[in-house]
PDB file of C-alpha atoms in Angstrom:
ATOM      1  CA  UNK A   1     -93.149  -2.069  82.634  1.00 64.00           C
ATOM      2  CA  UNK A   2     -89.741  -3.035  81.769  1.00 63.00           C
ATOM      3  CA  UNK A   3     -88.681  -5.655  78.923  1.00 62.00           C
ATOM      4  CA  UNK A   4     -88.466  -8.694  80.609  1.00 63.00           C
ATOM      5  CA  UNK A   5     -85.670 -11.193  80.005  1.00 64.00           C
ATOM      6  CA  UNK A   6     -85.860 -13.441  77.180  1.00 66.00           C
ATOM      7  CA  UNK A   7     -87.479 -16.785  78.135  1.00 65.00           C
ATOM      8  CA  UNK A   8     -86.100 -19.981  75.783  1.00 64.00           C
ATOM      9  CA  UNK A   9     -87.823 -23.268  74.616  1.00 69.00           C
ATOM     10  CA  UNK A  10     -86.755 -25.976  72.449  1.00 75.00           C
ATOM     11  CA  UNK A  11     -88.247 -26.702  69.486  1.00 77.00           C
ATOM     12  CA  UNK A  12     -86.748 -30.055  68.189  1.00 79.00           C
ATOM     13  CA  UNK A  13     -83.059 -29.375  67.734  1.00 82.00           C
ATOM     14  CA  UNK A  14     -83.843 -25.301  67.713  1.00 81.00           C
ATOM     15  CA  UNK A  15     -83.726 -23.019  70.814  1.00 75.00           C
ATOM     16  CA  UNK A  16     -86.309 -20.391  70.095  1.00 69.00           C
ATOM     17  CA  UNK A  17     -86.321 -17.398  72.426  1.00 65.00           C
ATOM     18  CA  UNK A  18     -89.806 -15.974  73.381  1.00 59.00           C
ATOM     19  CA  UNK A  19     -91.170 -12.679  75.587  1.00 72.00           C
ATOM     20  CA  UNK A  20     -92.418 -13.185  79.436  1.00 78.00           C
ATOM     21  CA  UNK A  21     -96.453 -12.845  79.660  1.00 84.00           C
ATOM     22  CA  UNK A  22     -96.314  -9.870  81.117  1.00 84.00           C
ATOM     23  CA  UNK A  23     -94.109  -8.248  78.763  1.00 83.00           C
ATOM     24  CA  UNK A  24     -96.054  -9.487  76.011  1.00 84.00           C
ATOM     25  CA  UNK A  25     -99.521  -8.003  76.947  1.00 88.00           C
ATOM     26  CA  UNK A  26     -97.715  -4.809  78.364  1.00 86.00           C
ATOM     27  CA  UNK A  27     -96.197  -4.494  74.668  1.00 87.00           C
ATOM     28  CA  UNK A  28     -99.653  -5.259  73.207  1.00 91.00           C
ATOM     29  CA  UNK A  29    -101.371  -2.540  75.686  1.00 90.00           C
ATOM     30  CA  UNK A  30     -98.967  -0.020  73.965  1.00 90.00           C
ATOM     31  CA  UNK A  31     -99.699  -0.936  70.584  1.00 91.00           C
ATOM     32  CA  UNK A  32    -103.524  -0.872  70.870  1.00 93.00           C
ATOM     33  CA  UNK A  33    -103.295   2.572  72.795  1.00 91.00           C
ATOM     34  CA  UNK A  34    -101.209   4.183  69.566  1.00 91.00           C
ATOM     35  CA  UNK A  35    -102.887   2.389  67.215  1.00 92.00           C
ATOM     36  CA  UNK A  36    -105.987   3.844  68.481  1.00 93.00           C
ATOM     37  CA  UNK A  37    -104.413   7.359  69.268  1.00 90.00           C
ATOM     38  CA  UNK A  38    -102.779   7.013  64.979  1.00 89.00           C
ATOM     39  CA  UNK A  39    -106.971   6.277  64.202  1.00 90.00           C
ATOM     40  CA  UNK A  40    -108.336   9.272  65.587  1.00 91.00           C
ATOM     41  CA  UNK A  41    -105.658  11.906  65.103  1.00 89.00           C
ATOM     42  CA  UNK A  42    -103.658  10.680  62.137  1.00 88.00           C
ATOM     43  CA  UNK A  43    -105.813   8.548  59.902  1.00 89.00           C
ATOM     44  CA  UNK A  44    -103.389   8.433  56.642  1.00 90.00           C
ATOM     45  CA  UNK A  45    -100.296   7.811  59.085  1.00 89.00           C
ATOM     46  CA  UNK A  46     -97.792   5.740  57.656  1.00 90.00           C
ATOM     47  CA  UNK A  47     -94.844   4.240  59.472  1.00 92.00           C
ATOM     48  CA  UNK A  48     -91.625   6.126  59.636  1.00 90.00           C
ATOM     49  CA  UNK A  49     -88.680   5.105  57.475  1.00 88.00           C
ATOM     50  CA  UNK A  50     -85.722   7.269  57.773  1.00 85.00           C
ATOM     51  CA  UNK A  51     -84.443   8.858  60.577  1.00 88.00           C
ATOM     52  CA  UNK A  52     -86.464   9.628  63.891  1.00 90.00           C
ATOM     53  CA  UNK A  53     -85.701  11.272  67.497  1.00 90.00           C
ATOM     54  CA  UNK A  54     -87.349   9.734  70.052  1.00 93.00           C
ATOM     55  CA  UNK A  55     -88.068  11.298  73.569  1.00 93.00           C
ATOM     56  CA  UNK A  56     -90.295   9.654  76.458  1.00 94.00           C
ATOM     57  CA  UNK A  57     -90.730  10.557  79.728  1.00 94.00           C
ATOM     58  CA  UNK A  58     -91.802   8.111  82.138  1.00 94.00           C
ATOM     59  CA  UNK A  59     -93.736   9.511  85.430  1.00 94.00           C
ATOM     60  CA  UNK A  60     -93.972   7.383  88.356  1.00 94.00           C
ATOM     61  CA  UNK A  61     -96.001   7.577  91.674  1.00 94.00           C
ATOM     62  CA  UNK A  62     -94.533   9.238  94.863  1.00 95.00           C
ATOM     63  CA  UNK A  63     -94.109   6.552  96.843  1.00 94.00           C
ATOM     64  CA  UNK A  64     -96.358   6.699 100.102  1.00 93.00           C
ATOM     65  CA  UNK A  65     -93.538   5.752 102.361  1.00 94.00           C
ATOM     66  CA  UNK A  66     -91.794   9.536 101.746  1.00 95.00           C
ATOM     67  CA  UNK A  67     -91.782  12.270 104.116  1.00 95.00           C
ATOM     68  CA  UNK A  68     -93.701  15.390 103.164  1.00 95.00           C
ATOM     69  CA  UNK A  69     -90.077  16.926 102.783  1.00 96.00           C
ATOM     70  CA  UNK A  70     -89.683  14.273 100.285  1.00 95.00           C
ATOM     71  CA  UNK A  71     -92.382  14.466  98.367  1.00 94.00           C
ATOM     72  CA  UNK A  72     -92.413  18.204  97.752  1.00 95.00           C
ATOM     73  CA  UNK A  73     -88.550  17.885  96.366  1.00 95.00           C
ATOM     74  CA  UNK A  74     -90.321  14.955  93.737  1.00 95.00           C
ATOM     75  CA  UNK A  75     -92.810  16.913  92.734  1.00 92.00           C
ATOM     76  CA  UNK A  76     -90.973  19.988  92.429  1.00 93.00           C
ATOM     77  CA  UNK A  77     -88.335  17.619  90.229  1.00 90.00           C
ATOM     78  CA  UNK A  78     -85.534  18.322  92.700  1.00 94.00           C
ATOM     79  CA  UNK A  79     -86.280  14.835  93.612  1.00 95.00           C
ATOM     80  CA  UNK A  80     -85.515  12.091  90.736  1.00 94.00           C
ATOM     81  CA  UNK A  81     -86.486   8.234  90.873  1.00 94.00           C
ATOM     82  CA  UNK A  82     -83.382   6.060  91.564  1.00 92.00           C
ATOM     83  CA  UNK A  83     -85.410   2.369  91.762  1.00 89.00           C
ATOM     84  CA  UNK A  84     -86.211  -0.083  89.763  1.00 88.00           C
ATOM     85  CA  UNK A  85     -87.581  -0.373  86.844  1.00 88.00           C
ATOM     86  CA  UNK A  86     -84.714   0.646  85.084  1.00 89.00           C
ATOM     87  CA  UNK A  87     -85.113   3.520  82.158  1.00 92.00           C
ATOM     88  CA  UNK A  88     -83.143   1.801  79.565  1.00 89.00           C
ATOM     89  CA  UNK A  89     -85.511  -0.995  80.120  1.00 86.00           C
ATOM     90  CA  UNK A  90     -88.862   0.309  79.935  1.00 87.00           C
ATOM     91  CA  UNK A  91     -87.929   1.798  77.127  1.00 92.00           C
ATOM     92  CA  UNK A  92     -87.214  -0.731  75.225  1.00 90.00           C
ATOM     93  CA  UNK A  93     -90.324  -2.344  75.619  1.00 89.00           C
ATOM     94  CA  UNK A  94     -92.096   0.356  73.938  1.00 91.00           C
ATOM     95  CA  UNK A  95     -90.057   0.850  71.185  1.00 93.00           C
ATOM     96  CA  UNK A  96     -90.228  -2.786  70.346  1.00 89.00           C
ATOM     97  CA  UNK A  97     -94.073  -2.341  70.897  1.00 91.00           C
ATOM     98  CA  UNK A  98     -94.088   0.579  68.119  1.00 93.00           C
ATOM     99  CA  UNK A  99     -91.975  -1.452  65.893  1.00 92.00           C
ATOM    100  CA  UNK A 100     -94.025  -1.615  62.731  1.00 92.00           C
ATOM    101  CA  UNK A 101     -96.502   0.574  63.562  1.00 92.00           C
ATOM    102  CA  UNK A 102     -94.649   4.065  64.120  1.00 92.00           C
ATOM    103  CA  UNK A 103     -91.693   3.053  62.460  1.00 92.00           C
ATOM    104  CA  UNK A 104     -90.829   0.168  59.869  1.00 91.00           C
ATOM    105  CA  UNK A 105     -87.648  -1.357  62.413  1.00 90.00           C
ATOM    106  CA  UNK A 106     -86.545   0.344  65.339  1.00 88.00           C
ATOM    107  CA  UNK A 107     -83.237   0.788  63.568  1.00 91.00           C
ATOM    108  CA  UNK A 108     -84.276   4.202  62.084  1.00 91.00           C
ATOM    109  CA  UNK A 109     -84.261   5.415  65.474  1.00 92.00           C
ATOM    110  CA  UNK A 110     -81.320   8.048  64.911  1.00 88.00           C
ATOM    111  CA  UNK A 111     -82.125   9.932  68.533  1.00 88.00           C
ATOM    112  CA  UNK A 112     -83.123   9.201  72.073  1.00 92.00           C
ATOM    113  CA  UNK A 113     -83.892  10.974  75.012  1.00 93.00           C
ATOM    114  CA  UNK A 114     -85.708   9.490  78.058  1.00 95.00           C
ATOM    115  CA  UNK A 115     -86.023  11.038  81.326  1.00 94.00           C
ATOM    116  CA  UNK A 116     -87.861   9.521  84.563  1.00 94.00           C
ATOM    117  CA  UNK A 117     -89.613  11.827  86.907  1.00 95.00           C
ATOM    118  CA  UNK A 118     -92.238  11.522  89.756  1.00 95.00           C
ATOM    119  CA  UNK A 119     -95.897  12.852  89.373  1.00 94.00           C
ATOM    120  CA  UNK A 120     -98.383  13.531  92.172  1.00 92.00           C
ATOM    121  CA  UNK A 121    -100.958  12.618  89.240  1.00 91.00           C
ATOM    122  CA  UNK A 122    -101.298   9.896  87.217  1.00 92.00           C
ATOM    123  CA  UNK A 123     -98.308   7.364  86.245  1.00 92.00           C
ATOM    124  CA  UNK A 124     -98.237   7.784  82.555  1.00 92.00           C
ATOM    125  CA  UNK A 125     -95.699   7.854  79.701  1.00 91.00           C
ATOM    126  CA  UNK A 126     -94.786  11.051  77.799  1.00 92.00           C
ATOM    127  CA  UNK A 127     -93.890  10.007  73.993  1.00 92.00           C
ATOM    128  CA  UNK A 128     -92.787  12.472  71.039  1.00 91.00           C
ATOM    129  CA  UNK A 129     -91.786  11.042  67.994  1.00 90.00           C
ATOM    130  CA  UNK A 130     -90.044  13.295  65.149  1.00 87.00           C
ATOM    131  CA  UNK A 131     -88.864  12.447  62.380  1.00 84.00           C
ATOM    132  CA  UNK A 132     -85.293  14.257  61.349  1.00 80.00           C
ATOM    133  CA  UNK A 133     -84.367  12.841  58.327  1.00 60.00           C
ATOM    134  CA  UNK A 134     -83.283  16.160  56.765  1.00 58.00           C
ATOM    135  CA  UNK A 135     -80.409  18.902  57.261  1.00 55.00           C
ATOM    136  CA  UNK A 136     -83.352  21.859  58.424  1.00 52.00           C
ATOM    137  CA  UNK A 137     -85.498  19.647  60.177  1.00 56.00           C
ATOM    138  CA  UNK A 138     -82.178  18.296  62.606  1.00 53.00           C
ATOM    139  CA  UNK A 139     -81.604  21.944  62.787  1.00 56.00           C
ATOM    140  CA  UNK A 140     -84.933  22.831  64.059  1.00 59.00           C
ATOM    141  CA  UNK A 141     -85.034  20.016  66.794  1.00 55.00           C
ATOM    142  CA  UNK A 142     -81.507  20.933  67.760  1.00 55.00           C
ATOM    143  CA  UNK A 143     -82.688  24.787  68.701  1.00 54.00           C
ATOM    144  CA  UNK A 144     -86.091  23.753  69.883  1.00 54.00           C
ATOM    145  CA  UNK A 145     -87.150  22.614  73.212  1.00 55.00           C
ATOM    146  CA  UNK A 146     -89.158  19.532  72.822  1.00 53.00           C
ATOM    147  CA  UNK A 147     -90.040  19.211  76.284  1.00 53.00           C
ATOM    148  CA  UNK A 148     -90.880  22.846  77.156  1.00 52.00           C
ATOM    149  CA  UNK A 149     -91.361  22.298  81.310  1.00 52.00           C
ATOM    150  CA  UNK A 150     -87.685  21.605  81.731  1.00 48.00           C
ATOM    151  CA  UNK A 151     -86.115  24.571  79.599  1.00 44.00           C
ATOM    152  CA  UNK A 152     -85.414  26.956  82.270  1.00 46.00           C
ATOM    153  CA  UNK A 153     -81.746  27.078  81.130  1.00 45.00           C
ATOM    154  CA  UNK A 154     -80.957  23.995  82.570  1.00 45.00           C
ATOM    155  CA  UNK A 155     -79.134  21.295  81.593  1.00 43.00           C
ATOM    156  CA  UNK A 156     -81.243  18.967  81.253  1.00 43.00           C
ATOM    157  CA  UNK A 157     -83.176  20.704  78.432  1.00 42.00           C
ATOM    158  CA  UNK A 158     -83.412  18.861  75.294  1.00 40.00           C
ATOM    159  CA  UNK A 159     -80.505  19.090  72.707  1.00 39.00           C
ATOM    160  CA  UNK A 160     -80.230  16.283  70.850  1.00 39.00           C
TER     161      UNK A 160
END
């Protein structure tokens, strides 16, 4: 879901912004799913504060409307989404989600990669969070692959 816009109230002389409903409980969806996923696999986990790389993938549905041409190209990633919801956005609505629970402020974000593909399976949201706060580790994400399924010598691998 992407990060809806801003809604504003008044509150005596003050404009105070506030987040759409559905923003809101998408954001709190995301936080209860890491929260729980931080319980079970990384029980001494404590928020990040110095520099991290960020990459998400976000898979989408092929829509049932597309040929079986199509739909063969999306799977086989020849195909990308173009529509709505924008990537920037639906981003940003998990990474102010995770804000002070993966990471103190969003700031320490140094690194970002998002990519939006098309899955014959569930929709779903790929997240890898590393932090790269020091000379060897930045070296290490720079020469590794961190999304291994795309490194075919293409472009689009990860480099950050």
């Amino acid at each position: 879901m992407p990060q809806g816009r801003p809604r504003f109230t008044r509150v005596g002389n003050f404009v105070r912004p506030y987040d759409p409903k559905e923003s809101r409980n998408y954001k709190q969806m995301v936080k209860d799913a890491v929260v729980r996923e931080l319980k079970i696999k990384h029980p001494d986990f404590k928020p990040y504060e110095s520099s991290v790389y960020v990459g998400m993938i976000f898979y989408r549905s092929i829509p049932k409307y597309f040929s079986q041409k199509k739909a063969a190209q999306a799977v086989a990633g020849t195909l990308r989404p173009t529509t709505k919801p924008d990537l920037d956005n639906t981003a940003k609505s998990i990474l102010d989600a995770l804000t002070g629970i993966t990471w103190k402020d969003d700031a320490v974000i140094s690194d970002l990669h998002l990519k939006k593909r098309y899955t014959d399976g569930m929709e779903r949201v790929e997240l890898l969070i590393k932090e790269t706060n020091e000379n060897a580790e930045m070296q290490k994400v720079r020469e590794t692959n961190l999304f291994p399924e795309d490194h075919k010598g293409q472009a689009d691998a990860v480099r950050p």
